[in-house]
Amino acid sequence: MIVMQMNGLVKRFGAETILENIKLEIKTNDRIAIVGRNGAGKSTLLKIMAGELSHDEGEIHRPKDVSLGYLSQHTGLETEETIYNEMLTVFEDLMQEERVLRQMEAKMGDPAILSDETSYQQLLAQYDQRQVDFKERGGYRYQSDIRSVLHGMRFYEDDFETAINTLSGGQKTRLALAKLLLQKPDLLILDEPTNHLDIETLTWLEGFLSSYSGAVVIVSHDRYFLDKIVNIVYEISRKHSKKYYGNYTKFLDQKALDYEQELKQFEKQQTEIKKLEDFVQKNLVRASTTKRAQSRRKQLEKMDRLDTPQGDEKKASFSFDVARRSGNDVLKLHELSFRYPDGDEDVFHHVSFEVNRGDRIALVGSNGVGKTTLLKILIGQLQQTNGEIEYGAKLDLGYYDQEQANLNSHKTVLNELWDDHPMMNEKDVRTILGNFLFSGDDVLKSVSLLSGGEKARVSLAKLMLKKANVLILDEPTNHLDLDSKEILEAALLYYPGTLIFVSHDRYFINEIATKVVEQSQTGAEVYLGDYDYYLEKQAEMKELDALNQHTQITTTAEVKHSFASAKQKKQDERKKQRHIEEIEQMIERYEEDIEANDQLLCEPDVFQDHERALELTEATHQLKAKIEQLMEEWESLHEEE
Amino acid sequence: MAKKSKKQQEALKLIDRTKMYDVEEALKLVKENATAKFDETVEAAFRLGVDPKKADQQIRGAMVLPHGTGKTQTVLVFAKGDKAKEAEAAGADYVGEADLINKINQGWFDFDVIVATPDMMAEVGKLGRVLGPKGLMPNPKTGTVTFDVEKAIQEIKAGKVEYRVDRQSNVHVPIGKASFDLDKLVENFNALSGTLMKVKPQSSKGIYMKNVAVTSTMGPGVKIDPSSFSK
């Protein structure tokens, strides 16, 4: 079933056209990604879909009974209700229906109704219909649904009675998403849902969305996430939309292929045009050939000329540099703990780790364990409750705020940068902004009018100008489009200073981090490797835990099992022993052969015949190589014991 | 594709998947193919030409099979006073009021069907969240909300079956056990198909009996030609 169709859609902001001739079709069970540059109009398109913005031309068709759910980029629930009660509001109608059913049941015993046969029968018929409807609509299921979605979003029974307005920003976003998922709209529109989710929640969401019964439209800059979920990609580029089938990786391949093909066709047509034009020019004036030339000219006029295929749009480019080198020891955190003045529990405690120059540390951990808080303590915005931080020599700290609170929304983009560095001339500031994709009049836009991604780029530009030798980044990849993200990755990879960052983008962490610090309420664990290594270690620990538990519980079944495994082990042992013996024998045999060869080589008629001598030395070499191999095998077998 | 077991392959040899059988032939085949180690249930499936989204086309109800389903149902009755005595006399397995409600609330479910008198429904309704998900809520259309407890219990004990269309307009009903005699199965089937024909909603258009098949718990399905019985 088609859930929504857009045809020839145009959207303008004032005189500027944002979207032009957008064609889009959404069917039930489609998993659609909308991709494009920051500021390409993806969020605008979603808002038009959701009916929050009007469009200027074109048409949108949506069947009347199709329900629609939209999660915008910066939503969070704001209410005094408790988590569970807020989720219950989604099922208000079902709860009302349940109350009606209970009332009807109570009425059944009413003597007044019982005495009147018609009204009694009517009541029974009504009750029957409503009872069946109630079941069909999930009346018996909604409570378990709420629990499962809340668990997925990592809210547990203990949290259910917590008032929502006491939660953190990330938690509120997660609740808004949870509420939307519970409504189960036919068309689910999510604008960057992955921004505030931690990795576990993301994995859960991937699973949930994959088996979602309606259509899903997502804008996201998380490659892993898109690859897992979507089967159709719409690219918004240069105001137009183009449809690709397959997941995100496939889209990239297809796009490159398309570009190549278009370019080939274009070149082919160009040579053809050139040929025709030449012919016309040469032959038009000659009487004998002028007819032919005229017909060719007509052909030329009729030809559908292809536009020059346009490759990738301009990418942001930047690199981070340092003004001076910091000391080798950058930071030493010792038994740090933090508690909000009005809080009754530590956000975290016993956090200790060291940071050396050149480290690229990823700080991971679930939402709400105080990663942002820790960063804020490092830059001195907050004061730790207990513990010490030793700062190294010659540190210049640069901080990237996930909320972009350091931007002044009344200024223009140009002034935002210029005011911080008044000694620079306008041209230089504009060049830098140009690198961050703000060209021409863009720099005169007010910061408050920028999209999320554009604000992020302004913040990064500011950070770059600071030339700090320690960068502290709080979710730098949020809001950035995929290309900008790649460039940020490259810039950070070649950054000569020290880096501490929080991110939930798995790909990003894996690319950048050389150390992973896992923060939890009870402390911090340092893993000396990238994100894959961290995951490996975690899996290992889990296995170990499971193993420990396993050994603790000894049951008769296990005794049986251990007997079988012991038998197997003995068998393996014997097999190995045999194998070792075989190897030893073979080595012995080869050694004998070598000796024989050596003796042969000493005989005069052999060493004078150079061909035969060569043959023999060759054979000896091969035998030696074989022995070497066998020795290695023998060694490894012994090591196993 | 999943591998077919030996039993499955053998069973399929006996059946011509493209052929529409008549009722007797079909049930005979089903009986032959019921080779599992237990007494398999024989089930009939009907695809009907109704739109279950429309309230007047929702086919739902209960009927008594002439030879029962081969299972005895455990019946619990909520009734008070005379009705409770009547229920006990009629052979209900459990009869009670608040005591049973408490027991169920604590997780006791040793029964297959609940019958309630209308005046008890106010109390039974409180169990909605417990009984609903298990499909045990009494319902007037299936005859489990009634003052005539005696009849209700007797019918259930005699082999009353419920039928209802699902979202895809299918009706699935058990019509007995593979150990039944063939003519008993045929009579049960005819009684069911007759009832379904009788409850055909007036607003249903086109062919009413679109597809019919019978099968046993472990055996393959055998298609029946609807015209062989629906005339």
mmCIF file of N, CA and C in Angstrom, chain A residues 339-384:
data_model
loop_
_atom_site.group_PDB
_atom_site.id
_atom_site.type_symbol
_atom_site.label_atom_id
_atom_site.label_comp_id
_atom_site.label_asym_id
_atom_site.label_seq_id
_atom_site.Cartn_x
_atom_site.Cartn_y
_atom_site.Cartn_z
ATOM 1 N N ARG A 339 29.018 15.059 42.393
ATOM 2 C CA ARG A 339 27.629 14.975 42.836
ATOM 3 C C ARG A 339 27.030 16.367 42.654
ATOM 4 N N TYR A 340 25.837 16.421 42.078
ATOM 5 C CA TYR A 340 25.190 17.725 41.951
ATOM 6 C C TYR A 340 24.846 18.237 43.329
ATOM 7 N N PRO A 341 24.931 19.557 43.536
ATOM 8 C CA PRO A 341 24.714 20.110 44.875
ATOM 9 C C PRO A 341 23.408 19.615 45.493
ATOM 10 N N ASP A 342 22.351 19.471 44.660
ATOM 11 C CA ASP A 342 21.081 19.046 45.238
ATOM 12 C C ASP A 342 20.853 17.541 45.077
ATOM 13 N N GLY A 343 21.856 16.847 44.580
ATOM 14 C CA GLY A 343 21.676 15.417 44.348
ATOM 15 C C GLY A 343 21.945 14.628 45.598
ATOM 16 N N ASP A 344 21.376 13.415 45.684
ATOM 17 C CA ASP A 344 21.629 12.600 46.860
ATOM 18 C C ASP A 344 22.515 11.405 46.519
ATOM 19 N N GLU A 345 23.000 11.379 45.291
ATOM 20 C CA GLU A 345 23.817 10.242 44.883
ATOM 21 C C GLU A 345 24.920 10.769 43.967
ATOM 22 N N ASP A 346 26.078 10.123 44.012
ATOM 23 C CA ASP A 346 27.148 10.535 43.111
ATOM 24 C C ASP A 346 26.777 10.202 41.674
ATOM 25 N N VAL A 347 27.076 11.138 40.758
ATOM 26 C CA VAL A 347 26.888 10.821 39.343
ATOM 27 C C VAL A 347 27.914 9.754 38.964
ATOM 28 N N PHE A 348 29.149 9.962 39.445
ATOM 29 C CA PHE A 348 30.162 8.918 39.303
ATOM 30 C C PHE A 348 31.174 9.093 40.416
ATOM 31 N N HIS A 349 31.931 8.044 40.706
ATOM 32 C CA HIS A 349 33.026 8.195 41.660
ATOM 33 C C HIS A 349 34.174 7.265 41.280
ATOM 34 N N HIS A 350 35.321 7.436 41.911
ATOM 35 C CA HIS A 350 36.525 6.632 41.658
ATOM 36 C C HIS A 350 36.962 6.660 40.208
ATOM 37 N N VAL A 351 36.833 7.790 39.536
ATOM 38 C CA VAL A 351 37.293 7.844 38.150
ATOM 39 C C VAL A 351 38.755 8.289 38.145
ATOM 40 N N SER A 352 39.652 7.402 37.719
ATOM 41 C CA SER A 352 41.058 7.774 37.609
ATOM 42 C C SER A 352 41.613 7.255 36.301
ATOM 43 N N PHE A 353 42.276 8.102 35.555
ATOM 44 C CA PHE A 353 43.084 7.646 34.429
ATOM 45 C C PHE A 353 44.037 8.756 34.023
ATOM 46 N N GLU A 354 45.022 8.389 33.194
ATOM 47 C CA GLU A 354 46.016 9.374 32.783
ATOM 48 C C GLU A 354 45.919 9.635 31.305
ATOM 49 N N VAL A 355 46.271 10.854 30.928
ATOM 50 C CA VAL A 355 46.262 11.191 29.505
ATOM 51 C C VAL A 355 47.646 11.711 29.142
ATOM 52 N N ASN A 356 48.241 11.104 28.105
ATOM 53 C CA ASN A 356 49.548 11.570 27.656
ATOM 54 C C ASN A 356 49.407 12.313 26.341
ATOM 55 N N ARG A 357 50.459 13.046 25.987
ATOM 56 C CA ARG A 357 50.397 13.807 24.742
ATOM 57 C C ARG A 357 50.234 12.843 23.556
ATOM 58 N N GLY A 358 49.357 13.207 22.629
ATOM 59 C CA GLY A 358 49.154 12.388 21.438
ATOM 60 C C GLY A 358 48.100 11.311 21.597
ATOM 61 N N ASP A 359 47.595 11.123 22.818
ATOM 62 C CA ASP A 359 46.517 10.146 23.018
ATOM 63 C C ASP A 359 45.255 10.608 22.311
ATOM 64 N N ARG A 360 44.527 9.654 21.765
ATOM 65 C CA ARG A 360 43.188 9.971 21.250
ATOM 66 C C ARG A 360 42.215 9.067 21.991
ATOM 67 N N ILE A 361 41.583 9.660 22.992
ATOM 68 C CA ILE A 361 40.798 8.850 23.925
ATOM 69 C C ILE A 361 39.309 9.004 23.652
ATOM 70 N N ALA A 362 38.647 7.872 23.478
ATOM 71 C CA ALA A 362 37.192 7.897 23.357
ATOM 72 C C ALA A 362 36.604 7.572 24.711
ATOM 73 N N LEU A 363 35.677 8.403 25.146
ATOM 74 C CA LEU A 363 35.018 8.179 26.424
ATOM 75 C C LEU A 363 33.664 7.568 26.104
ATOM 76 N N VAL A 364 33.454 6.313 26.503
ATOM 77 C CA VAL A 364 32.168 5.690 26.201
ATOM 78 C C VAL A 364 31.456 5.304 27.494
ATOM 79 N N GLY A 365 30.199 4.952 27.360
ATOM 80 C CA GLY A 365 29.384 4.630 28.519
ATOM 81 C C GLY A 365 27.963 5.007 28.201
ATOM 82 N N SER A 366 27.008 4.442 28.939
ATOM 83 C CA SER A 366 25.618 4.690 28.559
ATOM 84 C C SER A 366 25.199 6.108 28.946
ATOM 85 N N ASN A 367 24.056 6.529 28.392
ATOM 86 C CA ASN A 367 23.517 7.860 28.686
ATOM 87 C C ASN A 367 23.391 8.054 30.191
ATOM 88 N N GLY A 368 23.779 9.228 30.655
ATOM 89 C CA GLY A 368 23.520 9.545 32.047
ATOM 90 C C GLY A 368 24.588 9.101 33.028
ATOM 91 N N VAL A 369 25.722 8.542 32.563
ATOM 92 C CA VAL A 369 26.763 8.193 33.530
ATOM 93 C C VAL A 369 27.705 9.366 33.765
ATOM 94 N N GLY A 370 27.432 10.488 33.096
ATOM 95 C CA GLY A 370 28.185 11.694 33.407
ATOM 96 C C GLY A 370 29.402 11.906 32.538
ATOM 97 N N LYS A 371 29.331 11.524 31.286
ATOM 98 C CA LYS A 371 30.471 11.751 30.400
ATOM 99 C C LYS A 371 30.641 13.245 30.135
ATOM 100 N N THR A 372 29.524 13.891 29.795
ATOM 101 C CA THR A 372 29.576 15.328 29.561
ATOM 102 C C THR A 372 30.022 16.053 30.829
ATOM 103 N N THR A 373 29.511 15.589 31.953
ATOM 104 C CA THR A 373 29.886 16.185 33.232
ATOM 105 C C THR A 373 31.402 16.110 33.434
ATOM 106 N N LEU A 374 31.961 14.943 33.146
ATOM 107 C CA LEU A 374 33.397 14.763 33.311
ATOM 108 C C LEU A 374 34.171 15.741 32.422
ATOM 109 N N LEU A 375 33.723 15.873 31.164
ATOM 110 C CA LEU A 375 34.395 16.807 30.263
ATOM 111 C C LEU A 375 34.309 18.228 30.805
ATOM 112 N N LYS A 376 33.126 18.558 31.338
ATOM 113 C CA LYS A 376 32.954 19.913 31.864
ATOM 114 C C LYS A 376 33.847 20.154 33.075
ATOM 115 N N ILE A 377 34.079 19.097 33.853
ATOM 116 C CA ILE A 377 35.004 19.235 34.981
ATOM 117 C C ILE A 377 36.416 19.491 34.450
ATOM 118 N N LEU A 378 36.765 18.761 33.385
ATOM 119 C CA LEU A 378 38.111 18.912 32.825
ATOM 120 C C LEU A 378 38.365 20.336 32.357
ATOM 121 N N ILE A 379 37.334 20.960 31.757
ATOM 122 C CA ILE A 379 37.581 22.318 31.276
ATOM 123 C C ILE A 379 37.275 23.361 32.343
ATOM 124 N N GLY A 380 36.879 22.905 33.519
ATOM 125 C CA GLY A 380 36.706 23.840 34.617
ATOM 126 C C GLY A 380 35.337 24.490 34.688
ATOM 127 N N GLN A 381 34.400 24.019 33.898
ATOM 128 C CA GLN A 381 33.049 24.589 33.982
ATOM 129 C C GLN A 381 32.325 24.092 35.223
ATOM 130 N N LEU A 382 32.678 22.885 35.631
ATOM 131 C CA LEU A 382 32.091 22.330 36.843
ATOM 132 C C LEU A 382 33.227 21.983 37.797
ATOM 133 N N GLN A 383 32.909 21.863 39.075
ATOM 134 C CA GLN A 383 33.917 21.556 40.081
ATOM 135 C C GLN A 383 33.661 20.153 40.613
ATOM 136 N N GLN A 384 34.688 19.308 40.619
ATOM 137 C CA GLN A 384 34.490 17.955 41.125
ATOM 138 C C GLN A 384 34.201 17.991 42.617
#
